[in-house]
């Protein structure tokens, strides 16, 4: 990986952090709303445990995805874009090579 | 344990099964209602994961508690009575020695 992709300027770090928080807020809000809706349709224990299984999976997923280490930013962003929690346009301000890498990873 | 406590007549088994199902239904209904209420007050991820932790604990508890093996009936009933999902009166029809044992266990 070329040096330009490893170094993050302070501005880029701030931007990355803000983009992360935006995606996080969107995903969490959507999840809470989804759970609030789903739970109203539950009428038996199997359905409740299905919701529990779903929450276990989402918790594992979210805990792993929002990795604030610089070295993981590009992978994390590509994942968030793939899932629709962030758009490439919201990474405007990052070095073009980083955005290209995110775009390429998101297409995988 | 005297033999009378180990042997279950068909009538007793039917009664035990029905009592079990009654307690199960009550507990499940209360849990679903509780979750439906709690979830409406959730506004962030920490609260959602707290609900998830709570469901994990309740699932573990319920899975273990409703043990339909004859040998576990007395322990299971005493637990359900202690927690308020069943009353000793609902075990009317079981051999008096069994009911006494359940009552004693429930007081522990």
JSON list of C-alpha atoms in Angstrom, two decimals:
[
{"chain": "A", "resi": 1, "resn": "UNK", "atom": "CA", "xyz": [0.00, 0.00, 0.00]},
{"chain": "A", "resi": 2, "resn": "UNK", "atom": "CA", "xyz": [1.57, 3.37, -1.02]},
{"chain": "A", "resi": 3, "resn": "UNK", "atom": "CA", "xyz": [2.52, 5.80, 1.71]},
{"chain": "A", "resi": 4, "resn": "UNK", "atom": "CA", "xyz": [-0.23, 8.31, 0.74]},
{"chain": "A", "resi": 5, "resn": "UNK", "atom": "CA", "xyz": [-2.82, 5.71, 1.73]},
{"chain": "A", "resi": 6, "resn": "UNK", "atom": "CA", "xyz": [-1.35, 5.11, 5.15]},
{"chain": "A", "resi": 7, "resn": "UNK", "atom": "CA", "xyz": [-0.83, 8.69, 6.25]},
{"chain": "A", "resi": 8, "resn": "UNK", "atom": "CA", "xyz": [-3.91, 10.54, 7.36]},
{"chain": "A", "resi": 9, "resn": "UNK", "atom": "CA", "xyz": [-3.80, 14.30, 7.78]},
{"chain": "A", "resi": 10, "resn": "UNK", "atom": "CA", "xyz": [-5.59, 15.82, 10.76]},
{"chain": "A", "resi": 11, "resn": "UNK", "atom": "CA", "xyz": [-8.24, 17.19, 8.43]},
{"chain": "A", "resi": 12, "resn": "UNK", "atom": "CA", "xyz": [-8.76, 13.75, 6.92]},
{"chain": "A", "resi": 13, "resn": "UNK", "atom": "CA", "xyz": [-8.98, 12.15, 10.33]},
{"chain": "A", "resi": 14, "resn": "UNK", "atom": "CA", "xyz": [-11.60, 14.67, 11.44]},
{"chain": "A", "resi": 15, "resn": "UNK", "atom": "CA", "xyz": [-13.55, 14.08, 8.24]},
{"chain": "A", "resi": 16, "resn": "UNK", "atom": "CA", "xyz": [-13.30, 10.32, 8.63]},
{"chain": "A", "resi": 17, "resn": "UNK", "atom": "CA", "xyz": [-14.42, 10.51, 12.24]},
{"chain": "A", "resi": 18, "resn": "UNK", "atom": "CA", "xyz": [-17.41, 12.71, 11.31]},
{"chain": "A", "resi": 19, "resn": "UNK", "atom": "CA", "xyz": [-18.40, 10.39, 8.44]},
{"chain": "A", "resi": 20, "resn": "UNK", "atom": "CA", "xyz": [-18.13, 7.42, 10.76]},
{"chain": "A", "resi": 21, "resn": "UNK", "atom": "CA", "xyz": [-20.37, 9.04, 13.32]},
{"chain": "A", "resi": 22, "resn": "UNK", "atom": "CA", "xyz": [-22.90, 9.98, 10.68]},
{"chain": "A", "resi": 23, "resn": "UNK", "atom": "CA", "xyz": [-23.11, 6.40, 9.41]},
{"chain": "A", "resi": 24, "resn": "UNK", "atom": "CA", "xyz": [-23.22, 5.05, 12.94]},
{"chain": "A", "resi": 25, "resn": "UNK", "atom": "CA", "xyz": [-26.08, 7.36, 13.87]},
{"chain": "A", "resi": 26, "resn": "UNK", "atom": "CA", "xyz": [-28.03, 6.38, 10.74]},
{"chain": "A", "resi": 27, "resn": "UNK", "atom": "CA", "xyz": [-27.54, 2.67, 11.28]},
{"chain": "A", "resi": 28, "resn": "UNK", "atom": "CA", "xyz": [-28.40, 2.80, 14.97]},
{"chain": "A", "resi": 29, "resn": "UNK", "atom": "CA", "xyz": [-31.51, 4.90, 14.38]},
{"chain": "A", "resi": 30, "resn": "UNK", "atom": "CA", "xyz": [-32.69, 2.50, 11.67]},
{"chain": "A", "resi": 31, "resn": "UNK", "atom": "CA", "xyz": [-32.01, -0.53, 13.87]},
{"chain": "A", "resi": 32, "resn": "UNK", "atom": "CA", "xyz": [-33.87, 0.89, 16.87]},
{"chain": "A", "resi": 33, "resn": "UNK", "atom": "CA", "xyz": [-36.86, 1.78, 14.66]},
{"chain": "A", "resi": 34, "resn": "UNK", "atom": "CA", "xyz": [-36.78, -1.67, 13.05]},
{"chain": "A", "resi": 35, "resn": "UNK", "atom": "CA", "xyz": [-36.74, -3.40, 16.45]},
{"chain": "A", "resi": 36, "resn": "UNK", "atom": "CA", "xyz": [-39.51, -1.18, 17.78]},
{"chain": "A", "resi": 37, "resn": "UNK", "atom": "CA", "xyz": [-41.65, -2.13, 14.79]},
{"chain": "A", "resi": 38, "resn": "UNK", "atom": "CA", "xyz": [-40.79, -5.85, 14.78]},
{"chain": "A", "resi": 39, "resn": "UNK", "atom": "CA", "xyz": [-41.44, -6.29, 18.48]},
{"chain": "A", "resi": 40, "resn": "UNK", "atom": "CA", "xyz": [-45.03, -5.13, 18.14]},
{"chain": "A", "resi": 41, "resn": "UNK", "atom": "CA", "xyz": [-45.79, -8.10, 15.89]},
{"chain": "A", "resi": 42, "resn": "UNK", "atom": "CA", "xyz": [-44.36, -10.68, 18.28]},
{"chain": "A", "resi": 43, "resn": "UNK", "atom": "CA", "xyz": [-46.89, -13.03, 19.81]},
{"chain": "A", "resi": 44, "resn": "UNK", "atom": "CA", "xyz": [-44.89, -16.06, 20.95]},
{"chain": "A", "resi": 45, "resn": "UNK", "atom": "CA", "xyz": [-41.55, -17.06, 22.36]},
{"chain": "A", "resi": 46, "resn": "UNK", "atom": "CA", "xyz": [-40.11, -18.42, 19.12]},
{"chain": "A", "resi": 47, "resn": "UNK", "atom": "CA", "xyz": [-40.59, -15.03, 17.53]},
{"chain": "A", "resi": 48, "resn": "UNK", "atom": "CA", "xyz": [-39.04, -13.31, 20.54]},
{"chain": "A", "resi": 49, "resn": "UNK", "atom": "CA", "xyz": [-35.98, -15.59, 20.37]},
{"chain": "A", "resi": 50, "resn": "UNK", "atom": "CA", "xyz": [-35.73, -14.92, 16.64]},
{"chain": "A", "resi": 51, "resn": "UNK", "atom": "CA", "xyz": [-35.52, -11.22, 17.49]},
{"chain": "A", "resi": 52, "resn": "UNK", "atom": "CA", "xyz": [-32.91, -12.08, 20.12]},
{"chain": "A", "resi": 53, "resn": "UNK", "atom": "CA", "xyz": [-30.86, -14.00, 17.53]},
{"chain": "A", "resi": 54, "resn": "UNK", "atom": "CA", "xyz": [-31.15, -11.07, 15.15]},
{"chain": "A", "resi": 55, "resn": "UNK", "atom": "CA", "xyz": [-29.93, -8.65, 17.83]},
{"chain": "A", "resi": 56, "resn": "UNK", "atom": "CA", "xyz": [-27.01, -10.95, 18.63]},
{"chain": "A", "resi": 57, "resn": "UNK", "atom": "CA", "xyz": [-25.97, -10.91, 14.98]},
{"chain": "A", "resi": 58, "resn": "UNK", "atom": "CA", "xyz": [-26.42, -7.13, 14.60]},
{"chain": "A", "resi": 59, "resn": "UNK", "atom": "CA", "xyz": [-24.48, -6.48, 17.79]},
{"chain": "A", "resi": 60, "resn": "UNK", "atom": "CA", "xyz": [-21.58, -8.59, 16.59]},
{"chain": "A", "resi": 61, "resn": "UNK", "atom": "CA", "xyz": [-21.70, -6.88, 13.21]},
{"chain": "A", "resi": 62, "resn": "UNK", "atom": "CA", "xyz": [-21.89, -3.32, 14.56]},
{"chain": "A", "resi": 63, "resn": "UNK", "atom": "CA", "xyz": [-19.25, -3.89, 17.24]},
{"chain": "A", "resi": 64, "resn": "UNK", "atom": "CA", "xyz": [-16.86, -5.09, 14.56]},
{"chain": "A", "resi": 65, "resn": "UNK", "atom": "CA", "xyz": [-17.71, -2.60, 11.86]},
{"chain": "A", "resi": 66, "resn": "UNK", "atom": "CA", "xyz": [-17.15, 0.71, 13.60]},
{"chain": "A", "resi": 67, "resn": "UNK", "atom": "CA", "xyz": [-13.43, 0.27, 14.02]},
{"chain": "A", "resi": 68, "resn": "UNK", "atom": "CA", "xyz": [-11.91, 3.68, 14.65]},
{"chain": "A", "resi": 69, "resn": "UNK", "atom": "CA", "xyz": [-8.31, 2.66, 13.95]},
{"chain": "A", "resi": 70, "resn": "UNK", "atom": "CA", "xyz": [-6.80, 4.62, 11.04]},
{"chain": "A", "resi": 71, "resn": "UNK", "atom": "CA", "xyz": [-5.60, 1.40, 9.43]},
{"chain": "A", "resi": 72, "resn": "UNK", "atom": "CA", "xyz": [-9.17, 0.13, 9.22]},
{"chain": "A", "resi": 73, "resn": "UNK", "atom": "CA", "xyz": [-10.86, 3.28, 7.91]},
{"chain": "A", "resi": 74, "resn": "UNK", "atom": "CA", "xyz": [-10.83, 2.31, 4.24]},
{"chain": "A", "resi": 75, "resn": "UNK", "atom": "CA", "xyz": [-12.31, -1.13, 4.84]},
{"chain": "A", "resi": 76, "resn": "UNK", "atom": "CA", "xyz": [-14.87, 0.23, 7.27]},
{"chain": "A", "resi": 77, "resn": "UNK", "atom": "CA", "xyz": [-15.95, 2.97, 4.84]},
{"chain": "A", "resi": 78, "resn": "UNK", "atom": "CA", "xyz": [-16.27, 0.57, 1.91]},
{"chain": "A", "resi": 79, "resn": "UNK", "atom": "CA", "xyz": [-18.48, -1.66, 4.06]},
{"chain": "A", "resi": 80, "resn": "UNK", "atom": "CA", "xyz": [-20.67, 1.26, 5.19]},
{"chain": "A", "resi": 81, "resn": "UNK", "atom": "CA", "xyz": [-21.08, 2.44, 1.60]},
{"chain": "A", "resi": 82, "resn": "UNK", "atom": "CA", "xyz": [-21.94, -1.07, 0.45]},
{"chain": "A", "resi": 83, "resn": "UNK", "atom": "CA", "xyz": [-24.62, -1.25, 3.11]},
{"chain": "A", "resi": 84, "resn": "UNK", "atom": "CA", "xyz": [-25.99, 2.20, 2.31]},
{"chain": "A", "resi": 85, "resn": "UNK", "atom": "CA", "xyz": [-25.13, 3.94, 5.58]},
{"chain": "A", "resi": 86, "resn": "UNK", "atom": "CA", "xyz": [-22.71, 6.33, 3.87]},
{"chain": "A", "resi": 87, "resn": "UNK", "atom": "CA", "xyz": [-22.17, 7.67, 0.37]},
{"chain": "A", "resi": 88, "resn": "UNK", "atom": "CA", "xyz": [-18.87, 8.17, -1.40]},
{"chain": "A", "resi": 89, "resn": "UNK", "atom": "CA", "xyz": [-19.76, 11.87, -1.75]},
{"chain": "A", "resi": 90, "resn": "UNK", "atom": "CA", "xyz": [-19.66, 12.18, 2.02]},
{"chain": "A", "resi": 91, "resn": "UNK", "atom": "CA", "xyz": [-15.98, 11.30, 1.92]},
{"chain": "A", "resi": 92, "resn": "UNK", "atom": "CA", "xyz": [-15.25, 14.41, -0.15]},
{"chain": "A", "resi": 93, "resn": "UNK", "atom": "CA", "xyz": [-12.07, 15.92, 1.30]},
{"chain": "A", "resi": 94, "resn": "UNK", "atom": "CA", "xyz": [-10.15, 12.67, 1.66]},
{"chain": "A", "resi": 95, "resn": "UNK", "atom": "CA", "xyz": [-7.13, 12.24, -0.61]},
{"chain": "A", "resi": 96, "resn": "UNK", "atom": "CA", "xyz": [-8.41, 11.07, -4.04]},
{"chain": "A", "resi": 97, "resn": "UNK", "atom": "CA", "xyz": [-6.36, 7.86, -3.81]},
{"chain": "A", "resi": 98, "resn": "UNK", "atom": "CA", "xyz": [-8.14, 6.94, -0.60]},
{"chain": "A", "resi": 99, "resn": "UNK", "atom": "CA", "xyz": [-11.56, 7.59, -2.08]},
{"chain": "A", "resi": 100, "resn": "UNK", "atom": "CA", "xyz": [-10.67, 5.51, -5.12]},
{"chain": "A", "resi": 101, "resn": "UNK", "atom": "CA", "xyz": [-9.63, 2.67, -2.87]},
{"chain": "A", "resi": 102, "resn": "UNK", "atom": "CA", "xyz": [-12.86, 2.91, -0.88]},
{"chain": "A", "resi": 103, "resn": "UNK", "atom": "CA", "xyz": [-14.89, 2.94, -4.10]},
{"chain": "A", "resi": 104, "resn": "UNK", "atom": "CA", "xyz": [-13.03, -0.11, -5.41]},
{"chain": "A", "resi": 105, "resn": "UNK", "atom": "CA", "xyz": [-13.50, -2.02, -2.15]},
{"chain": "A", "resi": 106, "resn": "UNK", "atom": "CA", "xyz": [-17.19, -1.10, -2.06]},
{"chain": "A", "resi": 107, "resn": "UNK", "atom": "CA", "xyz": [-17.66, -2.66, -5.49]},
{"chain": "A", "resi": 108, "resn": "UNK", "atom": "CA", "xyz": [-16.20, -5.99, -4.38]},
{"chain": "B", "resi": 1, "resn": "UNK", "atom": "CA", "xyz": [-36.95, -39.98, 48.19]},
{"chain": "B", "resi": 2, "resn": "UNK", "atom": "CA", "xyz": [-39.92, -42.33, 48.85]},
{"chain": "B", "resi": 3, "resn": "UNK", "atom": "CA", "xyz": [-41.37, -44.24, 45.93]},
{"chain": "B", "resi": 4, "resn": "UNK", "atom": "CA", "xyz": [-44.62, -42.24, 45.98]},
{"chain": "B", "resi": 5, "resn": "UNK", "atom": "CA", "xyz": [-42.64, -39.15, 44.98]},
{"chain": "B", "resi": 6, "resn": "UNK", "atom": "CA", "xyz": [-41.01, -40.82, 42.01]},
{"chain": "B", "resi": 7, "resn": "UNK", "atom": "CA", "xyz": [-44.04, -42.50, 40.50]},
{"chain": "B", "resi": 8, "resn": "UNK", "atom": "CA", "xyz": [-46.40, -40.25, 38.61]},
{"chain": "B", "resi": 9, "resn": "UNK", "atom": "CA", "xyz": [-49.84, -41.48, 37.66]},
{"chain": "B", "resi": 10, "resn": "UNK", "atom": "CA", "xyz": [-51.18, -40.63, 34.23]},
{"chain": "B", "resi": 11, "resn": "UNK", "atom": "CA", "xyz": [-53.62, -38.20, 35.85]},
{"chain": "B", "resi": 12, "resn": "UNK", "atom": "CA", "xyz": [-50.81, -36.52, 37.71]},
{"chain": "B", "resi": 13, "resn": "UNK", "atom": "CA", "xyz": [-48.70, -36.28, 34.58]},
{"chain": "B", "resi": 14, "resn": "UNK", "atom": "CA", "xyz": [-51.57, -34.68, 32.68]},
{"chain": "B", "resi": 15, "resn": "UNK", "atom": "CA", "xyz": [-52.16, -32.25, 35.52]},
{"chain": "B", "resi": 16, "resn": "UNK", "atom": "CA", "xyz": [-48.45, -31.42, 35.74]},
{"chain": "B", "resi": 17, "resn": "UNK", "atom": "CA", "xyz": [-48.25, -30.88, 32.01]},
{"chain": "B", "resi": 18, "resn": "UNK", "atom": "CA", "xyz": [-51.29, -28.58, 32.05]},
{"chain": "B", "resi": 19, "resn": "UNK", "atom": "CA", "xyz": [-49.92, -26.60, 35.01]},
{"chain": "B", "resi": 20, "resn": "UNK", "atom": "CA", "xyz": [-46.60, -26.26, 33.25]},
{"chain": "B", "resi": 21, "resn": "UNK", "atom": "CA", "xyz": [-48.23, -24.97, 30.12]},
{"chain": "B", "resi": 22, "resn": "UNK", "atom": "CA", "xyz": [-50.31, -22.50, 32.10]},
{"chain": "B", "resi": 23, "resn": "UNK", "atom": "CA", "xyz": [-47.23, -21.08, 33.84]},
{"chain": "B", "resi": 24, "resn": "UNK", "atom": "CA", "xyz": [-45.30, -21.03, 30.57]},
{"chain": "B", "resi": 25, "resn": "UNK", "atom": "CA", "xyz": [-48.05, -19.13, 28.82]},
{"chain": "B", "resi": 26, "resn": "UNK", "atom": "CA", "xyz": [-48.26, -16.58, 31.65]},
{"chain": "B", "resi": 27, "resn": "UNK", "atom": "CA", "xyz": [-44.52, -16.02, 31.77]},
{"chain": "B", "resi": 28, "resn": "UNK", "atom": "CA", "xyz": [-44.15, -15.73, 28.00]},
{"chain": "B", "resi": 29, "resn": "UNK", "atom": "CA", "xyz": [-47.08, -13.32, 27.71]},
{"chain": "B", "resi": 30, "resn": "UNK", "atom": "CA", "xyz": [-45.64, -11.15, 30.48]},
{"chain": "B", "resi": 31, "resn": "UNK", "atom": "CA", "xyz": [-42.19, -11.18, 28.90]},
{"chain": "B", "resi": 32, "resn": "UNK", "atom": "CA", "xyz": [-43.44, -10.25, 25.44]},
{"chain": "B", "resi": 33, "resn": "UNK", "atom": "CA", "xyz": [-45.51, -7.39, 26.90]},
{"chain": "B", "resi": 34, "resn": "UNK", "atom": "CA", "xyz": [-42.54, -6.22, 28.95]},
{"chain": "B", "resi": 35, "resn": "UNK", "atom": "CA", "xyz": [-40.25, -6.21, 25.92]},
{"chain": "B", "resi": 36, "resn": "UNK", "atom": "CA", "xyz": [-42.84, -4.43, 23.79]},
{"chain": "B", "resi": 37, "resn": "UNK", "atom": "CA", "xyz": [-43.06, -1.71, 26.43]},
{"chain": "B", "resi": 38, "resn": "UNK", "atom": "CA", "xyz": [-39.33, -1.42, 27.13]},
{"chain": "B", "resi": 39, "resn": "UNK", "atom": "CA", "xyz": [-38.40, -1.18, 23.48]},
{"chain": "B", "resi": 40, "resn": "UNK", "atom": "CA", "xyz": [-40.51, 1.91, 22.96]},
{"chain": "B", "resi": 41, "resn": "UNK", "atom": "CA", "xyz": [-38.33, 3.83, 25.42]},
{"chain": "B", "resi": 42, "resn": "UNK", "atom": "CA", "xyz": [-35.05, 2.90, 23.73]},
{"chain": "B", "resi": 43, "resn": "UNK", "atom": "CA", "xyz": [-33.21, 5.78, 22.08]},
{"chain": "B", "resi": 44, "resn": "UNK", "atom": "CA", "xyz": [-29.62, 4.62, 21.77]},
{"chain": "B", "resi": 45, "resn": "UNK", "atom": "CA", "xyz": [-27.51, 1.55, 21.16]},
{"chain": "B", "resi": 46, "resn": "UNK", "atom": "CA", "xyz": [-26.45, 1.05, 24.78]},
{"chain": "B", "resi": 47, "resn": "UNK", "atom": "CA", "xyz": [-30.08, 0.73, 25.76]},
{"chain": "B", "resi": 48, "resn": "UNK", "atom": "CA", "xyz": [-30.73, -1.68, 22.90]},
{"chain": "B", "resi": 49, "resn": "UNK", "atom": "CA", "xyz": [-27.79, -3.86, 23.96]},
{"chain": "B", "resi": 50, "resn": "UNK", "atom": "CA", "xyz": [-29.06, -3.77, 27.55]},
{"chain": "B", "resi": 51, "resn": "UNK", "atom": "CA", "xyz": [-32.34, -5.19, 26.24]},
{"chain": "B", "resi": 52, "resn": "UNK", "atom": "CA", "xyz": [-30.34, -7.77, 24.29]},
{"chain": "B", "resi": 53, "resn": "UNK", "atom": "CA", "xyz": [-28.46, -8.78, 27.47]},
{"chain": "B", "resi": 54, "resn": "UNK", "atom": "CA", "xyz": [-31.75, -9.03, 29.31]},
{"chain": "B", "resi": 55, "resn": "UNK", "atom": "CA", "xyz": [-33.21, -11.29, 26.60]},
{"chain": "B", "resi": 56, "resn": "UNK", "atom": "CA", "xyz": [-30.10, -13.49, 26.70]},
{"chain": "B", "resi": 57, "resn": "UNK", "atom": "CA", "xyz": [-30.57, -13.97, 30.43]},
{"chain": "B", "resi": 58, "resn": "UNK", "atom": "CA", "xyz": [-34.32, -14.60, 30.18]},
{"chain": "B", "resi": 59, "resn": "UNK", "atom": "CA", "xyz": [-33.81, -17.08, 27.35]},
{"chain": "B", "resi": 60, "resn": "UNK", "atom": "CA", "xyz": [-31.27, -19.01, 29.35]},
{"chain": "B", "resi": 61, "resn": "UNK", "atom": "CA", "xyz": [-33.58, -18.95, 32.37]},
{"chain": "B", "resi": 62, "resn": "UNK", "atom": "CA", "xyz": [-36.73, -20.02, 30.51]},
{"chain": "B", "resi": 63, "resn": "UNK", "atom": "CA", "xyz": [-34.96, -22.72, 28.48]},
{"chain": "B", "resi": 64, "resn": "UNK", "atom": "CA", "xyz": [-33.71, -24.26, 31.71]},
{"chain": "B", "resi": 65, "resn": "UNK", "atom": "CA", "xyz": [-36.82, -23.83, 33.79]},
{"chain": "B", "resi": 66, "resn": "UNK", "atom": "CA", "xyz": [-39.46, -25.58, 31.70]},
{"chain": "B", "resi": 67, "resn": "UNK", "atom": "CA", "xyz": [-37.97, -29.03, 32.02]},
{"chain": "B", "resi": 68, "resn": "UNK", "atom": "CA", "xyz": [-40.65, -31.56, 31.15]},
{"chain": "B", "resi": 69, "resn": "UNK", "atom": "CA", "xyz": [-38.85, -34.57, 32.62]},
{"chain": "B", "resi": 70, "resn": "UNK", "atom": "CA", "xyz": [-40.86, -36.23, 35.43]},
{"chain": "B", "resi": 71, "resn": "UNK", "atom": "CA", "xyz": [-37.82, -36.18, 37.69]},
{"chain": "B", "resi": 72, "resn": "UNK", "atom": "CA", "xyz": [-37.61, -32.40, 37.44]},
{"chain": "B", "resi": 73, "resn": "UNK", "atom": "CA", "xyz": [-41.31, -31.57, 37.93]},
{"chain": "B", "resi": 74, "resn": "UNK", "atom": "CA", "xyz": [-41.09, -30.85, 41.66]},
{"chain": "B", "resi": 75, "resn": "UNK", "atom": "CA", "xyz": [-38.12, -28.50, 41.31]},
{"chain": "B", "resi": 76, "resn": "UNK", "atom": "CA", "xyz": [-39.62, -26.79, 38.30]},
{"chain": "B", "resi": 77, "resn": "UNK", "atom": "CA", "xyz": [-42.96, -26.25, 40.06]},
{"chain": "B", "resi": 78, "resn": "UNK", "atom": "CA", "xyz": [-41.35, -24.86, 43.20]},
{"chain": "B", "resi": 79, "resn": "UNK", "atom": "CA", "xyz": [-39.41, -22.40, 41.07]},
{"chain": "B", "resi": 80, "resn": "UNK", "atom": "CA", "xyz": [-42.54, -21.33, 39.14]},
{"chain": "B", "resi": 81, "resn": "UNK", "atom": "CA", "xyz": [-44.47, -20.83, 42.38]},
{"chain": "B", "resi": 82, "resn": "UNK", "atom": "CA", "xyz": [-41.61, -18.81, 43.87]},
{"chain": "B", "resi": 83, "resn": "UNK", "atom": "CA", "xyz": [-41.64, -16.56, 40.82]},
{"chain": "B", "resi": 84, "resn": "UNK", "atom": "CA", "xyz": [-45.42, -16.18, 40.85]},
{"chain": "B", "resi": 85, "resn": "UNK", "atom": "CA", "xyz": [-46.20, -17.94, 37.56]},
{"chain": "B", "resi": 86, "resn": "UNK", "atom": "CA", "xyz": [-48.13, -20.71, 39.30]},
{"chain": "B", "resi": 87, "resn": "UNK", "atom": "CA", "xyz": [-49.92, -21.18, 42.60]},
{"chain": "B", "resi": 88, "resn": "UNK", "atom": "CA", "xyz": [-49.85, -24.23, 44.83]},
{"chain": "B", "resi": 89, "resn": "UNK", "atom": "CA", "xyz": [-53.66, -24.42, 44.46]},
{"chain": "B", "resi": 90, "resn": "UNK", "atom": "CA", "xyz": [-53.19, -25.10, 40.75]},
{"chain": "B", "resi": 91, "resn": "UNK", "atom": "CA", "xyz": [-51.40, -28.33, 41.66]},
{"chain": "B", "resi": 92, "resn": "UNK", "atom": "CA", "xyz": [-54.53, -29.68, 43.34]},
{"chain": "B", "resi": 93, "resn": "UNK", "atom": "CA", "xyz": [-54.81, -33.30, 42.27]},
{"chain": "B", "resi": 94, "resn": "UNK", "atom": "CA", "xyz": [-51.18, -34.22, 42.76]},
{"chain": "B", "resi": 95, "resn": "UNK", "atom": "CA", "xyz": [-50.39, -36.65, 45.55]},
{"chain": "B", "resi": 96, "resn": "UNK", "atom": "CA", "xyz": [-50.27, -34.68, 48.86]},
{"chain": "B", "resi": 97, "resn": "UNK", "atom": "CA", "xyz": [-46.67, -35.69, 49.45]},
{"chain": "B", "resi": 98, "resn": "UNK", "atom": "CA", "xyz": [-45.66, -34.14, 46.14]},
{"chain": "B", "resi": 99, "resn": "UNK", "atom": "CA", "xyz": [-47.49, -30.91, 46.89]},
{"chain": "B", "resi": 100, "resn": "UNK", "atom": "CA", "xyz": [-45.87, -30.76, 50.31]},
{"chain": "B", "resi": 101, "resn": "UNK", "atom": "CA", "xyz": [-42.47, -31.18, 48.73]},
{"chain": "B", "resi": 102, "resn": "UNK", "atom": "CA", "xyz": [-43.18, -28.44, 46.17]},
{"chain": "B", "resi": 103, "resn": "UNK", "atom": "CA", "xyz": [-44.38, -26.13, 48.96]},
{"chain": "B", "resi": 104, "resn": "UNK", "atom": "CA", "xyz": [-41.25, -26.80, 51.00]},
{"chain": "B", "resi": 105, "resn": "UNK", "atom": "CA", "xyz": [-38.95, -26.22, 48.04]},
{"chain": "B", "resi": 106, "resn": "UNK", "atom": "CA", "xyz": [-40.78, -23.01, 47.16]},
{"chain": "B", "resi": 107, "resn": "UNK", "atom": "CA", "xyz": [-40.11, -21.65, 50.64]},
{"chain": "B", "resi": 108, "resn": "UNK", "atom": "CA", "xyz": [-36.35, -22.22, 50.32]}
]
